[in-house]
Coordinates of C-alpha atoms and ligand atoms in Angstrom, one line a residue:
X1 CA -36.9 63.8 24.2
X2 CA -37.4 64.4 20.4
X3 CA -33.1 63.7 20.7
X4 CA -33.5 60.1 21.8
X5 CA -36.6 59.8 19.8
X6 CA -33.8 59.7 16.9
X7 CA -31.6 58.0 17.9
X8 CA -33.7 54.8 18.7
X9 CA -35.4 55.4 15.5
X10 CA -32.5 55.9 12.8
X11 CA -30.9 52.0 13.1
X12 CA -34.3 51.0 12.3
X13 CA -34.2 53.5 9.3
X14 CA -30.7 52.6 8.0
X15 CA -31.1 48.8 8.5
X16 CA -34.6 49.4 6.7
X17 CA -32.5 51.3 3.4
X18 CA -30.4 48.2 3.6
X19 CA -32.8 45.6 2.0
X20 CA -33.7 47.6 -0.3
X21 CA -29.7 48.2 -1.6
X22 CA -28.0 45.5 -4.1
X23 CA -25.9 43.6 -2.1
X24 CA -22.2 44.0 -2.9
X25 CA -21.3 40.2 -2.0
X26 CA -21.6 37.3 -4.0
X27 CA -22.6 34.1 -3.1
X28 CA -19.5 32.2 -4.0
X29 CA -19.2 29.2 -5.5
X30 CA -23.0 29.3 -6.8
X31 CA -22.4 33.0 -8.0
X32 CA -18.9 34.1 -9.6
X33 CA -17.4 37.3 -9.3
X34 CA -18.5 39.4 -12.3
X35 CA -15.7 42.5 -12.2
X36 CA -13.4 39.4 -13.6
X37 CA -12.1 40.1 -17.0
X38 CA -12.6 37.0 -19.8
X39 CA -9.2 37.9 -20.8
X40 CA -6.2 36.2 -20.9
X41 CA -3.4 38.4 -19.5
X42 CA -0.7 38.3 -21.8
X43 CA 2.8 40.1 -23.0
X44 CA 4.1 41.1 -26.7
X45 CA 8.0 40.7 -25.9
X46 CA 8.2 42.3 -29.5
X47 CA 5.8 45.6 -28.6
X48 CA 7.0 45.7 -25.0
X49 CA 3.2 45.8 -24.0
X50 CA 0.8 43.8 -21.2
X51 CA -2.2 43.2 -22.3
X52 CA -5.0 43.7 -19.2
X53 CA -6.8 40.2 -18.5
X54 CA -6.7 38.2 -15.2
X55 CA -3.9 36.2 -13.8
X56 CA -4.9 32.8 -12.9
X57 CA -3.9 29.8 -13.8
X58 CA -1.1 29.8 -16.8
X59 CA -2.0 28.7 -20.8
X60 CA 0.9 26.8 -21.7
X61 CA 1.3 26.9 -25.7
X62 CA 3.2 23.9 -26.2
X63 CA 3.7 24.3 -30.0
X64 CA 5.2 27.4 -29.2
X65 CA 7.8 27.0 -25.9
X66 CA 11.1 26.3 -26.8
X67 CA 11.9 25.5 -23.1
X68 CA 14.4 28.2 -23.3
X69 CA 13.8 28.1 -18.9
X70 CA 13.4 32.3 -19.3
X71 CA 9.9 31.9 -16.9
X72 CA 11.8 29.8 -14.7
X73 CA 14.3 32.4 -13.9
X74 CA 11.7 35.0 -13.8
X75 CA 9.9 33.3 -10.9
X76 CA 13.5 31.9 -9.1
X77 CA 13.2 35.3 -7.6
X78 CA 9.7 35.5 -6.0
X79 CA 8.4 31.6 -5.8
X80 CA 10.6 29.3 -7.1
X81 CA 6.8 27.9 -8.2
X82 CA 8.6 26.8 -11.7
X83 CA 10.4 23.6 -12.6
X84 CA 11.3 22.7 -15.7
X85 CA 10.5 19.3 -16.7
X86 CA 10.8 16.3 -19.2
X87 CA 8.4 13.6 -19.4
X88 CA 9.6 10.0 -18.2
X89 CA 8.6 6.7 -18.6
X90 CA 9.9 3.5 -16.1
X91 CA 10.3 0.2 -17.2
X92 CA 11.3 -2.8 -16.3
X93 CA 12.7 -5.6 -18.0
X94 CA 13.3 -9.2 -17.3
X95 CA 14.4 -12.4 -18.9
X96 CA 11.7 -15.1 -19.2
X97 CA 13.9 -17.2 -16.5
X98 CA 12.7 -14.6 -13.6
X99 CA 9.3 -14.5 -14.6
X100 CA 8.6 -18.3 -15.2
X101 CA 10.5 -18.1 -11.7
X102 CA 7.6 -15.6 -10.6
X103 CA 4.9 -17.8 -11.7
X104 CA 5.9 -21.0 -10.7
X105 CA 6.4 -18.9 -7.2
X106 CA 9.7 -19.4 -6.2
X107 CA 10.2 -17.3 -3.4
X108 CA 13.3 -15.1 -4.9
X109 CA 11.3 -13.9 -7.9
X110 CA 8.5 -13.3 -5.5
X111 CA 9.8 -11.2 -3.4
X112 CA 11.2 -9.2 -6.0
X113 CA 7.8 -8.4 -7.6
X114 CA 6.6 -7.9 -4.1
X115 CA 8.9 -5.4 -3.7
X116 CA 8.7 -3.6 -7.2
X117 CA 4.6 -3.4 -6.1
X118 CA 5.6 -2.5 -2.9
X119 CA 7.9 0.4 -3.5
X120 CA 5.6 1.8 -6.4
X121 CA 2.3 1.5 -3.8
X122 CA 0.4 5.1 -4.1
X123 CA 0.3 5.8 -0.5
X124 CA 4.2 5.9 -0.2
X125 CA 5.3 9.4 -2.1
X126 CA 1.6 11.0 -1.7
X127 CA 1.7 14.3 -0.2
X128 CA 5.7 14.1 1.0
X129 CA 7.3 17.4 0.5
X130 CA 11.0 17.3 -0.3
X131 CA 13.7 19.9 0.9
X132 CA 12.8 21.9 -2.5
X133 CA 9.8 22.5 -1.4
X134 CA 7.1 21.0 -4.1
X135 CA 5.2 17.8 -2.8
X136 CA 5.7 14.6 -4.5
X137 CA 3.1 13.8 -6.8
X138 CA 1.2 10.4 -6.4
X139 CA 1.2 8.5 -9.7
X140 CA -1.1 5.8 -10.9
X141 CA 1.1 2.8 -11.5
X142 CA 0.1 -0.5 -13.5
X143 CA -0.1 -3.6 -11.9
X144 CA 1.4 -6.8 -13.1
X145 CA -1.1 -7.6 -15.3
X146 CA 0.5 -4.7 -17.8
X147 CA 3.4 -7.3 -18.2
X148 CA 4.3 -7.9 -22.0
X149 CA 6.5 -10.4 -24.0
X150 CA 8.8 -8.1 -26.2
X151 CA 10.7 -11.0 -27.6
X152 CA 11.3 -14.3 -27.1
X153 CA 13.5 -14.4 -24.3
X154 CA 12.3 -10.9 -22.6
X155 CA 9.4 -10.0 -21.0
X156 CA 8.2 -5.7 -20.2
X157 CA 6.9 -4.1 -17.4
X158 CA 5.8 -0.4 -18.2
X159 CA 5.4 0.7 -14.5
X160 CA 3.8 4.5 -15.1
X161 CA 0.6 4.8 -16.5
X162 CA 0.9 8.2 -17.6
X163 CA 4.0 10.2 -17.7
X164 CA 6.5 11.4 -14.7
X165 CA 7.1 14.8 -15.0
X166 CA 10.6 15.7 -13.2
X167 CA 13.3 17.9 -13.6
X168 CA 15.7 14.7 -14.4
X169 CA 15.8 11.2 -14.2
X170 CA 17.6 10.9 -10.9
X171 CA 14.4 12.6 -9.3
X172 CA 12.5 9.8 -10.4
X173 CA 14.6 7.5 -9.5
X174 CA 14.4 9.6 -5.5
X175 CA 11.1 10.1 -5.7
X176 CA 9.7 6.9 -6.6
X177 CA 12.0 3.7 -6.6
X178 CA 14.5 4.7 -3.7
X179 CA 12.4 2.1 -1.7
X180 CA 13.2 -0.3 -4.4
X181 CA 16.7 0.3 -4.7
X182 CA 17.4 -0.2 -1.3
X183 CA 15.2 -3.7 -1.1
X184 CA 17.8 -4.7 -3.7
X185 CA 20.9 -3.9 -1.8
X186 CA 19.6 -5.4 1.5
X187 CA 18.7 -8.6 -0.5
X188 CA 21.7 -9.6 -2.3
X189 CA 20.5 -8.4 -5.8
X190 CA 23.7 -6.2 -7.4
X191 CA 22.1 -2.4 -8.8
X192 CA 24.5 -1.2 -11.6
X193 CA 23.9 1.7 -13.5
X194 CA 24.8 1.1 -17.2
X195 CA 25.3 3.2 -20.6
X196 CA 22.4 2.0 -23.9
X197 CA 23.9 3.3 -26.8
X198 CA 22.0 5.6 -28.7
X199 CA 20.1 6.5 -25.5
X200 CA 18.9 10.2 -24.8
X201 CA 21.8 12.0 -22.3
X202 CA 18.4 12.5 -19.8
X203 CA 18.1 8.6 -19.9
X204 CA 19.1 6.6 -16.8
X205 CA 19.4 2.3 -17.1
X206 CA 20.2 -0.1 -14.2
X207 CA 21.0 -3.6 -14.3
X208 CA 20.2 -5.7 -11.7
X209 CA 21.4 -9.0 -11.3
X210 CA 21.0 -11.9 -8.9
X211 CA 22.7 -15.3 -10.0
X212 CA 21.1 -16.0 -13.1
X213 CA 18.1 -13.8 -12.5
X214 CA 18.6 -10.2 -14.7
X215 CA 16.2 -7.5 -15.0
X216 CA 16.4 -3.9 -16.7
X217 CA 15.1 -0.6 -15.1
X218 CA 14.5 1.6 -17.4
X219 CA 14.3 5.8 -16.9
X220 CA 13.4 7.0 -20.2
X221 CA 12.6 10.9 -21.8
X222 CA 9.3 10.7 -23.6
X223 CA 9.9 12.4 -27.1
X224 CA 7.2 14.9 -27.6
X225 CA 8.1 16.1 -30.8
X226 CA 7.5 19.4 -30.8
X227 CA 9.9 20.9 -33.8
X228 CA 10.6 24.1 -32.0
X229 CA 11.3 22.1 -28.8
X230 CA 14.0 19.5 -29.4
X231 CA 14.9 18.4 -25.5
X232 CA 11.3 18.0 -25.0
X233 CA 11.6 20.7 -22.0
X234 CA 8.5 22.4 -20.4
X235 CA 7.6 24.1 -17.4
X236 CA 5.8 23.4 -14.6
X237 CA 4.1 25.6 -12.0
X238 CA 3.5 24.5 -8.4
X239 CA 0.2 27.0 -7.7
X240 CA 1.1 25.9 -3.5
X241 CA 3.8 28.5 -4.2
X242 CA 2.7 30.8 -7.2
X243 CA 1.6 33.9 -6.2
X244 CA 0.1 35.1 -9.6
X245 CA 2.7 38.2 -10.2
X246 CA 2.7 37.5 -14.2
X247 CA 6.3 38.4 -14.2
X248 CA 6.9 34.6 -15.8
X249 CA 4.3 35.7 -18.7
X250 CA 6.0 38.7 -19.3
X251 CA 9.8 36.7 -19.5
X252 CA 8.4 34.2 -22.1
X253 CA 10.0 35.9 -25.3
X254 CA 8.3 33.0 -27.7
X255 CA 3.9 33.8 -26.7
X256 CA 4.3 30.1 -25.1
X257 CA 2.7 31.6 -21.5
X258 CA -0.3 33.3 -20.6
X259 CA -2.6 33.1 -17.5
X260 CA -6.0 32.5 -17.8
X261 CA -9.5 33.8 -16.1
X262 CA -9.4 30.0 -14.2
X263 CA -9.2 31.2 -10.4
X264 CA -10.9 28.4 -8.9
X265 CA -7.6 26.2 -8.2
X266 CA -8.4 25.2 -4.6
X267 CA -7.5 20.9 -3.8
X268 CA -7.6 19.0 -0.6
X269 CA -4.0 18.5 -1.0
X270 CA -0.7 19.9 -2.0
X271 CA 0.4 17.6 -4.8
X272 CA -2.8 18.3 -6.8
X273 CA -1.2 22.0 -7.2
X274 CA 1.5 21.4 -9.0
X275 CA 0.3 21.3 -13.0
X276 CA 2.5 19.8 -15.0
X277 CA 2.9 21.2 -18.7
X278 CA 0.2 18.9 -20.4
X279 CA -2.3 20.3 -17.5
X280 CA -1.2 23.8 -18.1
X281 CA -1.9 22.9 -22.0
X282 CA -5.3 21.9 -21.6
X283 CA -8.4 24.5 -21.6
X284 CA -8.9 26.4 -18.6
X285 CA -12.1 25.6 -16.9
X286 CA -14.9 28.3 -16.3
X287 CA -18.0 26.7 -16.4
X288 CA -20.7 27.8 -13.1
X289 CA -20.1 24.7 -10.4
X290 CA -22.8 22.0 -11.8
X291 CA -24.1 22.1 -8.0
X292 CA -26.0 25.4 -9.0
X293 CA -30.0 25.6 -9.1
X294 CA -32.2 26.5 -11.6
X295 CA -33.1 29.8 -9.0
X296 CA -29.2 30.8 -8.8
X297 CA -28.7 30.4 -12.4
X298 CA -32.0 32.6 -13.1
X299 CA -30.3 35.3 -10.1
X300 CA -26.9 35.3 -12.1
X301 CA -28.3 35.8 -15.4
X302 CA -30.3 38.9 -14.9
X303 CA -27.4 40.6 -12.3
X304 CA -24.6 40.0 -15.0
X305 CA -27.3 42.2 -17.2
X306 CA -27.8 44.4 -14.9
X307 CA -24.4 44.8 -13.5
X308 CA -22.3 47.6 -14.9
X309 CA -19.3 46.2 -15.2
Ligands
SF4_401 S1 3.0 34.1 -11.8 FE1 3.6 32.4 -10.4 S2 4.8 31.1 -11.7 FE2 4.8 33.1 -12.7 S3 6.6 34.3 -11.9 FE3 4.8 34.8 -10.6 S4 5.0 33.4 -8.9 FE4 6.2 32.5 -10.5
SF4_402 S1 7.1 29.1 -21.5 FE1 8.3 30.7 -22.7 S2 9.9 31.3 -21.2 FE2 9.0 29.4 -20.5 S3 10.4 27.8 -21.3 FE3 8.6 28.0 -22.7 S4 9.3 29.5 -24.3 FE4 10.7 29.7 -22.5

């Protein structure tokens, strides 16, 4: 009797003893996990030491990365989540023949702005992923309005609004005109890649012709100026595929990479994982979610002084 007495009564005792404990969970995102070091974690090639901190998302130091590709090879091995990139810029040129054409709206220039709008249009490389396995990242193009005189006889078309970050110019050219390249095959216009002189080697120029219509397409390396870093060469680190190992930090011989507290990395889509070097150059972000109450904020303060870390 006294037997089952006990054992109807002790649940009611242990679930008692329970609201009474600190709860080990945290109530994530209002609450952030407090064991979480503020410390980058870092290597000194020279001392051949690790310094403890937490392995989120990479510091990119770009006044100090050569772009000697050394965390690129590092991570070939477990995610291939690298790529090393240059920044591009794509214009297009045109005489003032093809654009008066345009505006007076004969159908032939028409159609080839059409197209150029057409091919560039957001919704076509969004979210695509390519046999390498990193998505194609959407990129805010300008519209015609952006269209400037340069001289007297040749109007400009700067088609990215801020810079393409790919591994060469041909990827670009994949990526985000192929559409365009093939409108002008199937419509009589004649594509023909052509040397500038004085260009970079990464640059890429095609002319393209119709009668007396001409137009320039421009792929061209922007020039970050970065003494240590002549080709202008980065990294880049697709976090769909990075599985935070560090073994890239610890490759970097020049203190270029570190990884950061910043854990929260989550987006509602695979492109908006892949940073691209000025991303992984800007601050990480640790600030409490803005959603959070005066109440949670009040809770958090007095467990992080109470918590023994
Ligand atoms: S931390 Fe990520 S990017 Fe660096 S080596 Fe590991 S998987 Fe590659
Ligand atoms: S981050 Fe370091 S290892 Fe990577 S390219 Fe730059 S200098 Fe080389």
């Amino acid at each position: 009797m006294l037997k089952t007495l006990v054992r109807v009564v002790r649940p009611y005792l242990v679930g008692v003893k329970h609201l009474f404990m600190t709860p080990v969970t945290v109530k994530y995102p209002y609450e952030k996990i407090v064991n979480v070091t503020g410390e980058n974690f870092r290597y000194d090639p020279k001392a051949g030491i690790a310094y403890p901190g937490f392995k989120g998302r990479h510091v990119l130091y770009l006044n100090k990365c050569t772009g000697c590709s050394l965390c690129d090879i590092a991570c070939q091995n477990i995610s291939e989540a690298i790529t090393m990139v240059y920044g591009f810029n794509v214009t297009l040129e045109f005489d003032k023949g093809l654009y008066e054409a345009f505006r007076r709206g004969d159908r032939e220039a028409v159609e080839f702005f059409e197209a150029v709008v057409e091919s560039l249009s957001p919704a076509k490389p969004g979210g695509i992923t390519l046999s390498a396995g990193h998505p194609i990242v959407p990129v805010n193009w300008s519209d015609i309005r952006a269209v400037k005189q340069k001289d007297e006889n040749t109007y400009e078309w700067r088609l990215n609004m801020e810079p393409l970050y790919e591994y060469r110019s041909e990827a670009v050219l994949e990526k985000y005109l192929i559409h365009f390249l093939h409108w002008l095959r199937e419509n009589g216009w004649e594509d023909k890649i052509v040397t500038v002189e004085g260009a970079d080697k990464e640059d890429e120029f095609h002319e393209i012709t119709k009668g007396s219509y001409k137009a320039r397409l421009s792929i061209t390396k922007i020039a970050e100026n970065y003494p240590q870093n002549k080709k202008s060469y980065f990294p880049a680190v697709d976090y769909g595929r990075c599985v935070f190992c560090g073994f890239c930090v610890d490759a970097c011989p020049f203190y270029a990479l570190e990884m950061s507290p910043e854990y929260e990395l989550s987006a509602y889509d695979r492109a908006s994982l892949v940073y691209n070097p000025k991303m992984l150059a800007g601050p990480p972000i640790t600030k409490p979610p803005s959603e959070l109450g005066w109440f949670e904020r009040l809770h958090m303060i007095l467990k992080e002084l109470t918590e023994i870390r």
